[in-house]
CSV table of C-alpha atoms and ligand atoms in Angstrom, one decimal:
chain,number,residue,atom,x,y,z
A,1,MET,CA,-1.1,-14.0,-12.8
A,2,ILE,CA,1.8,-11.2,-12.4
A,3,HIS,CA,3.7,-11.2,-8.9
A,4,TRP,CA,5.0,-8.2,-8.2
A,5,GLU,CA,8.0,-7.2,-5.3
A,6,ALA,CA,8.1,-3.5,-5.1
A,7,HIS,CA,11.3,-3.5,-3.3
A,8,ALA,CA,14.9,-5.4,-3.0
A,9,CYS,CA,18.0,-5.0,-1.9
A,10,LEU,CA,21.7,-6.8,-3.0
A,11,PRO,CA,24.5,-5.3,-2.1
A,12,LEU,CA,25.1,-1.8,-3.5
A,13,HIS,CA,28.3,-3.5,-5.4
A,14,PRO,CA,28.6,-3.7,-8.7
A,15,GLU,CA,30.1,-7.1,-8.4
A,16,ALA,CA,26.6,-8.4,-6.5
A,17,ASP,CA,25.7,-11.9,-6.5
A,18,PHE,CA,22.3,-11.9,-8.6
A,19,ALA,CA,22.1,-15.4,-6.9
A,20,PRO,CA,18.8,-14.3,-4.2
A,21,ILE,CA,17.2,-12.7,-7.5
A,22,ASP,CA,18.1,-16.2,-8.5
A,23,ARG,CA,15.5,-17.3,-5.7
A,24,LEU,CA,12.7,-15.1,-5.9
A,25,HIS,CA,12.3,-15.9,-9.4
A,26,ALA,CA,12.0,-20.0,-8.2
A,27,ALA,CA,9.6,-18.7,-5.2
A,28,GLY,CA,6.9,-17.3,-7.9
A,29,VAL,CA,8.4,-13.2,-8.2
A,30,ASN,CA,8.3,-12.0,-11.9
A,31,TYR,CA,9.2,-8.4,-11.6
A,32,VAL,CA,11.5,-7.2,-8.7
A,33,SER,CA,12.3,-3.2,-8.5
A,34,ILE,CA,16.2,-3.8,-7.0
A,35,ASN,CA,17.3,-0.9,-5.0
A,36,ILE,CA,20.9,1.0,-6.9
A,37,GLY,CA,21.3,3.4,-4.3
A,38,MET,CA,20.0,6.0,-1.2
A,39,ASP,CA,20.6,9.5,0.0
A,40,MET,CA,23.8,8.3,2.2
A,41,ASN,CA,25.5,6.7,-1.7
A,42,PRO,CA,27.2,9.4,-3.5
A,43,LEU,CA,27.0,9.7,-7.2
A,44,SER,CA,30.1,7.3,-8.1
A,45,GLN,CA,29.0,4.2,-6.0
A,46,VAL,CA,24.9,4.6,-7.2
A,47,MET,CA,26.6,4.6,-11.0
A,48,SER,CA,29.5,2.3,-10.3
A,49,VAL,CA,26.0,-0.1,-9.0
A,50,ILE,CA,24.0,0.8,-12.2
A,51,GLY,CA,27.1,-0.5,-14.9
A,52,GLY,CA,27.5,-3.7,-12.9
A,53,PHE,CA,24.1,-4.9,-12.1
A,54,ARG,CA,22.8,-3.7,-15.8
A,55,ALA,CA,25.9,-5.6,-17.1
A,56,THR,CA,24.9,-8.4,-14.9
A,57,ILE,CA,21.4,-8.3,-16.7
A,58,ALA,CA,22.8,-8.5,-20.1
A,59,ALA,CA,25.1,-11.0,-19.1
A,60,HIS,CA,22.4,-13.7,-18.1
A,61,ALA,CA,19.2,-12.4,-21.1
A,62,ASP,CA,18.1,-15.9,-20.7
A,63,ARG,CA,17.4,-15.6,-17.3
A,64,TYR,CA,16.5,-11.6,-16.7
A,65,ARG,CA,15.4,-8.5,-18.8
A,66,LEU,CA,15.1,-5.1,-17.7
A,67,ALA,CA,11.2,-4.2,-18.1
A,68,ALA,CA,10.2,-0.5,-19.5
A,69,SER,CA,6.8,-1.4,-19.4
A,70,ALA,CA,3.6,-3.9,-18.2
A,71,ASP,CA,3.8,-5.4,-21.2
A,72,ASP,CA,7.4,-6.1,-20.7
A,73,ILE,CA,7.0,-8.0,-17.5
A,74,GLU,CA,3.8,-10.3,-18.7
A,75,LEU,CA,6.2,-11.3,-22.5
A,76,ALA,CA,9.2,-12.1,-19.9
A,77,ALA,CA,6.9,-14.2,-17.7
A,78,ALA,CA,5.4,-15.9,-20.8
A,79,GLU,CA,9.4,-16.4,-22.0
A,80,GLY,CA,10.1,-17.5,-18.0
A,81,VAL,CA,12.8,-14.5,-17.4
A,82,LEU,CA,12.4,-12.5,-14.7
A,83,ALA,CA,11.7,-8.9,-15.6
A,84,ILE,CA,13.6,-7.0,-13.4
A,85,GLY,CA,13.7,-2.4,-12.9
A,86,PHE,CA,15.9,0.0,-10.2
A,87,ASP,CA,14.6,1.8,-7.8
A,88,LEU,CA,16.5,4.8,-6.2
A,89,GLU,CA,16.0,5.9,-2.6
A,90,GLY,CA,16.7,9.9,-2.1
A,91,ALA,CA,16.7,12.5,-4.0
A,92,MET,CA,20.3,13.9,-3.2
A,93,PRO,CA,21.7,11.2,-5.8
A,94,LEU,CA,19.2,14.0,-8.5
A,95,LEU,CA,22.5,16.5,-7.3
A,96,GLU,CA,19.1,19.1,-7.1
A,97,GLN,CA,18.5,18.3,-10.8
A,98,PRO,CA,15.3,17.6,-12.0
A,99,SER,CA,16.4,16.7,-15.6
A,100,MET,CA,18.7,14.4,-14.1
A,101,VAL,CA,15.0,12.1,-13.5
A,102,ALA,CA,15.0,11.0,-17.2
A,103,LEU,CA,18.3,10.2,-17.0
A,104,TYR,CA,17.9,7.4,-14.4
A,105,ARG,CA,14.9,6.2,-16.3
A,106,ASP,CA,17.0,5.6,-19.1
A,107,LEU,CA,19.5,3.8,-17.2
A,108,GLY,CA,16.7,1.9,-15.7
A,109,VAL,CA,14.9,3.5,-12.9
A,110,ARG,CA,11.2,2.8,-12.2
A,111,GLN,CA,10.3,4.0,-9.2
A,112,MET,CA,11.6,6.7,-6.6
A,113,HIS,CA,11.5,8.1,-3.8
A,114,PHE,CA,13.1,11.9,-2.2
A,115,ALA,CA,14.1,11.3,1.3
A,116,TYR,CA,15.7,8.2,3.2
A,117,ASN,CA,15.1,8.5,6.4
A,118,ARG,CA,16.3,12.2,6.8
A,119,ASN,CA,15.4,15.4,5.1
A,120,ASN,CA,17.2,16.8,2.5
A,121,SER,CA,16.6,19.8,-0.1
A,122,VAL,CA,13.8,18.2,-2.0
A,123,ALA,CA,11.7,16.8,1.1
A,124,GLY,CA,11.5,15.9,4.7
A,125,GLY,CA,12.5,12.4,5.8
A,126,CYS,CA,11.0,10.5,8.1
A,127,HIS,CA,13.1,9.8,10.5
A,128,ASP,CA,13.8,13.8,10.9
A,129,ASP,CA,11.9,16.9,11.8
A,130,GLU,CA,8.5,17.6,9.7
A,131,CYS,CA,9.4,19.1,6.8
A,132,GLY,CA,7.4,19.7,3.6
A,133,LEU,CA,7.7,19.3,0.1
A,134,THR,CA,10.3,22.0,-1.3
A,135,PRO,CA,10.1,24.4,-4.1
A,136,LEU,CA,12.5,22.1,-5.5
A,137,GLY,CA,10.8,19.1,-4.6
A,138,ARG,CA,7.8,20.2,-6.7
A,139,ARG,CA,9.6,20.7,-9.8
A,140,MET,CA,11.4,16.9,-8.9
A,141,VAL,CA,7.8,15.6,-8.5
A,142,ALA,CA,6.8,17.2,-11.8
A,143,ALA,CA,9.9,15.7,-13.7
A,144,VAL,CA,9.0,12.5,-11.9
A,145,ASN,CA,5.3,12.4,-13.4
A,146,GLU,CA,6.8,13.8,-16.5
A,147,ALA,CA,9.6,11.2,-17.0
A,148,GLY,CA,7.3,8.0,-16.4
A,149,VAL,CA,8.6,6.9,-13.5
A,150,LEU,CA,6.2,5.8,-10.3
A,151,MET,CA,6.5,8.3,-7.3
A,152,ASP,CA,7.2,6.1,-4.0
A,153,CYS,CA,6.3,7.7,-0.5
A,154,SER,CA,8.3,5.4,1.5
A,155,HIS,CA,11.4,7.2,4.2
A,156,THR,CA,9.5,10.1,3.6
A,157,GLY,CA,8.7,12.4,5.9
A,158,ARG,CA,5.3,12.4,6.8
A,159,ARG,CA,3.8,16.2,5.5
A,160,ALA,CA,6.3,15.8,2.8
A,161,SER,CA,4.6,12.8,1.4
A,162,LEU,CA,0.8,14.0,2.0
A,163,GLU,CA,2.0,17.4,-0.3
A,164,ILE,CA,3.7,14.9,-2.5
A,165,MET,CA,0.3,12.9,-3.2
A,166,ASP,CA,-1.5,16.6,-3.3
A,167,ALA,CA,1.3,17.8,-6.0
A,168,SER,CA,1.5,14.6,-8.2
A,169,ALA,CA,-0.4,13.8,-11.4
A,170,GLN,CA,0.0,10.4,-11.2
A,171,PRO,CA,-0.5,7.3,-8.7
A,172,VAL,CA,2.5,7.7,-5.6
A,173,ILE,CA,2.8,4.6,-4.4
A,174,PHE,CA,4.4,3.3,-1.0
A,175,SER,CA,7.2,0.2,-2.4
A,176,HIS,CA,7.7,-0.8,1.4
A,177,SER,CA,5.6,0.9,4.2
A,178,ASN,CA,3.8,-1.2,7.0
A,179,PRO,CA,1.0,0.3,8.6
A,180,LEU,CA,1.4,2.1,11.7
A,181,ALA,CA,-1.6,1.9,13.1
A,182,LEU,CA,-1.0,-1.8,13.6
A,183,VAL,CA,2.9,-1.1,14.1
A,184,GLU,CA,4.6,2.3,16.1
A,185,HIS,CA,7.3,3.0,14.0
A,186,GLY,CA,8.8,6.2,12.6
A,187,ARG,CA,8.7,3.8,9.0
A,188,ASN,CA,4.9,3.1,9.4
A,189,VAL,CA,2.5,5.3,8.2
A,190,THR,CA,-0.6,6.6,8.9
A,191,ASP,CA,-4.6,6.1,8.0
A,192,GLU,CA,-4.5,9.6,6.7
A,193,GLN,CA,-1.0,8.8,4.4
A,194,ILE,CA,-2.6,5.5,2.8
A,195,ARG,CA,-5.9,7.0,2.2
A,196,ALA,CA,-3.7,9.7,0.2
A,197,SER,CA,-2.0,7.1,-1.8
A,198,ALA,CA,-5.5,5.6,-2.7
A,199,ALA,CA,-6.5,8.5,-3.4
A,200,THR,CA,-4.0,9.2,-6.0
A,201,GLY,CA,-5.0,5.6,-7.7
A,202,GLY,CA,-1.7,4.2,-5.5
A,203,VAL,CA,-0.5,0.8,-4.1
A,204,ILE,CA,0.3,0.7,-0.7
A,205,CYS,CA,3.1,-2.0,-0.5
A,206,VAL,CA,3.6,-4.0,2.9
A,207,SER,CA,7.2,-4.8,3.8
A,208,GLY,CA,8.3,-8.4,5.3
A,209,VAL,CA,10.7,-6.7,7.9
A,210,SER,CA,10.5,-7.6,11.5
A,211,GLY,CA,10.6,-3.9,13.2
A,212,PHE,CA,8.0,-2.8,11.2
A,213,LEU,CA,5.5,-5.7,10.9
A,214,GLY,CA,6.1,-5.8,15.0
A,215,THR,CA,7.2,-9.6,15.0
A,216,ARG,CA,10.4,-10.8,15.9
A,217,THR,CA,10.6,-13.9,13.1
A,218,PRO,CA,8.2,-12.4,10.1
A,219,ASP,CA,6.1,-14.7,7.9
A,220,ALA,CA,3.0,-14.8,5.3
A,221,ASP,CA,0.8,-14.5,7.9
A,222,ASP,CA,2.7,-11.3,9.4
A,223,VAL,CA,2.7,-9.5,6.2
A,224,ALA,CA,-0.6,-11.1,5.0
A,225,ARG,CA,-2.1,-9.4,8.1
A,226,HIS,CA,-0.7,-6.0,7.5
A,227,ALA,CA,-2.2,-6.2,3.5
A,228,ALA,CA,-5.4,-6.7,5.1
A,229,TYR,CA,-5.3,-3.9,7.6
A,230,VAL,CA,-4.7,-1.8,4.1
A,231,ALA,CA,-7.5,-3.6,2.0
A,232,GLU,CA,-9.9,-2.9,4.6
A,233,LEU,CA,-9.1,0.4,5.3
A,234,VAL,CA,-8.8,1.9,1.5
A,235,GLY,CA,-9.7,-1.5,-0.7
A,236,VAL,CA,-8.4,-4.5,-1.7
A,237,GLU,CA,-7.0,-3.1,-5.5
A,238,HIS,CA,-4.9,-0.4,-3.2
A,239,VAL,CA,-2.6,-2.8,-1.4
A,240,GLY,CA,0.5,-4.8,-2.8
A,241,ILE,CA,4.0,-6.4,-1.9
A,242,GLY,CA,7.3,-4.9,-1.0
A,243,LEU,CA,9.3,-7.5,1.1
A,244,ASP,CA,12.3,-5.3,1.1
A,245,ILE,CA,14.4,-8.0,1.8
A,246,SER,CA,18.2,-6.9,2.3
A,247,PHE,CA,20.4,-9.8,0.9
A,248,HIS,CA,24.5,-8.9,2.3
A,249,GLN,CA,27.1,-11.2,0.5
A,250,ASP,CA,30.2,-11.7,2.9
A,251,GLY,CA,33.3,-10.0,0.2
A,252,LEU,CA,31.1,-7.5,-0.6
A,253,ASP,CA,31.8,-4.3,1.2
A,254,ASP,CA,29.1,-1.7,-0.1
A,255,THR,CA,29.8,1.0,3.1
A,256,PRO,CA,29.8,4.7,2.1
A,257,PRO,CA,33.4,5.9,1.5
A,258,GLY,CA,34.2,8.4,3.6
A,259,ASP,CA,33.0,9.3,7.4
A,260,PHE,CA,29.9,7.7,6.9
A,261,ASP,CA,27.4,7.5,10.1
A,262,ALA,CA,25.1,4.6,10.1
A,263,THR,CA,23.6,6.0,13.1
A,264,TYR,CA,22.6,9.1,11.6
A,265,TRP,CA,20.4,7.5,8.7
A,266,TRP,CA,18.9,5.2,11.2
A,267,PRO,CA,18.6,6.8,14.6
A,268,LYS,CA,18.7,4.7,17.8
A,269,SER,CA,15.6,7.0,18.2
A,270,ALA,CA,14.3,5.9,15.9
A,271,GLY,CA,14.3,2.3,17.2
A,272,TYR,CA,17.4,0.7,15.0
A,273,ASP,CA,19.8,-1.1,16.7
A,274,ARG,CA,23.5,0.1,15.2
A,275,ALA,CA,22.1,-0.4,12.0
A,276,VAL,CA,19.4,-1.6,9.7
A,277,THR,CA,21.2,-4.1,8.9
A,278,ARG,CA,20.0,-6.3,12.6
A,279,MET,CA,16.4,-6.3,11.6
A,280,THR,CA,15.0,-10.0,10.5
A,281,TYR,CA,13.5,-10.4,6.9
A,282,THR,CA,10.6,-12.6,5.9
A,283,PRO,CA,12.3,-15.8,3.8
A,284,ILE,CA,12.0,-15.2,0.1
A,285,GLU,CA,10.1,-18.5,-0.1
A,286,THR,CA,7.2,-15.9,1.9
A,287,TRP,CA,6.2,-15.7,-2.1
A,288,GLN,CA,5.2,-19.3,-1.9
A,289,ALA,CA,3.2,-19.5,1.3
A,290,LEU,CA,1.8,-15.7,0.1
A,291,ALA,CA,-2.0,-16.3,-1.2
A,292,PRO,CA,-3.3,-19.2,0.7
A,293,ALA,CA,-2.0,-17.2,3.8
A,294,LEU,CA,-4.0,-13.5,2.3
A,295,GLN,CA,-6.7,-15.8,1.9
A,296,ARG,CA,-6.8,-17.1,5.5
A,297,THR,CA,-7.7,-13.0,6.0
A,298,GLY,CA,-10.7,-13.5,4.4
A,299,MET,CA,-9.6,-12.6,0.5
A,300,THR,CA,-10.8,-13.9,-2.4
A,301,GLY,CA,-8.0,-15.8,-4.7
A,302,ASP,CA,-8.4,-12.8,-7.0
A,303,GLU,CA,-8.4,-10.6,-4.4
A,304,ALA,CA,-4.5,-12.0,-3.3
A,305,ALA,CA,-3.6,-11.8,-7.3
A,306,LEU,CA,-4.3,-8.5,-6.7
A,307,VAL,CA,-2.6,-7.3,-3.8
A,308,MET,CA,0.4,-9.8,-5.6
A,309,GLY,CA,1.0,-8.4,-8.2
A,310,GLY,CA,-2.7,-7.1,-10.4
A,311,ASN,CA,-2.5,-3.6,-8.8
A,312,MET,CA,0.9,-3.0,-9.0
A,313,MET,CA,0.5,-3.6,-13.0
A,314,ARG,CA,-2.4,-1.9,-13.4
A,315,VAL,CA,-0.6,1.4,-11.8
A,316,ALA,CA,3.0,0.4,-14.0
A,317,ARG,CA,0.3,0.4,-17.1
A,318,GLN,CA,-1.1,4.4,-16.2
A,319,VAL,CA,2.7,5.6,-15.5
A,320,TRP,CA,5.6,3.6,-16.6
A,321,ARG,CA,6.7,5.4,-19.9
A,322,GLY,CA,10.3,5.2,-21.9
A,323,LYS,CA,12.6,2.3,-23.4
A,324,PRO,CA,14.9,-0.3,-21.0
B,1,LIG,ZN1,14.1,1.3,1.9
């Protein structure tokens, strides 16, 4: 069975060390979606990161492969190679141009959401005044559907996410979001959002981030508890895992250039302590403890396998198009 990690963050620097990605692989992950940029990162930084990450992947073909299809992931797993896709967090690097979606896809981006915490010209963010999907946003949803890229609604405002899920002709996922019913946090999602994602055929991937799980030192049982809540609400076929572990590396400064204000993107009023870097993450080895933890919530082994990757493989088979 394929183990699918729906979101991980290396330093947004072309020379980022892939050692943490190797550790995810060693912990049993077969596919990982690696972030290549957020709304606060200028296009120059996003392109530099994509160039650097693609070069690292190409230089280690015995270890990594960019995946464009579910079949690619299965083939890579059979060969002991880790399959990788990129994800974009926010529409600002699309430059208000729907045709950019297919370009990012051709560079390896397999999933994207439209607003990183704050509102932009495409959609509302989850830590801003409520604002829906704009007319440009509707064209962007169509472009994402057309390009065969996964539409994601993490970090997106409630109204915008509901409008995206209504507008999308394809399943819409939350790549790293937890249920608000368990922990009151602006990044967490309501039962209505969870139901709407499931209604598209989508998957809600729960994170391993302390503030969203409501525990200081999260472990596999915390992740499993949140997964079990979603399974109870909409069915186990709509649950996935996106631990959202952020790997910082000494000596690699990935602060966006210019007068970057972290408190704008991660507002104190939303419960962030200075910056999201103060959050703690469940350990990589959580992947090895997840199957028994999920089963302790009452899931069968087959159901745990769906949560750990089977469901996202189903969605990828339905949505993804394009070549690596
Ligand atoms: Zn994120």
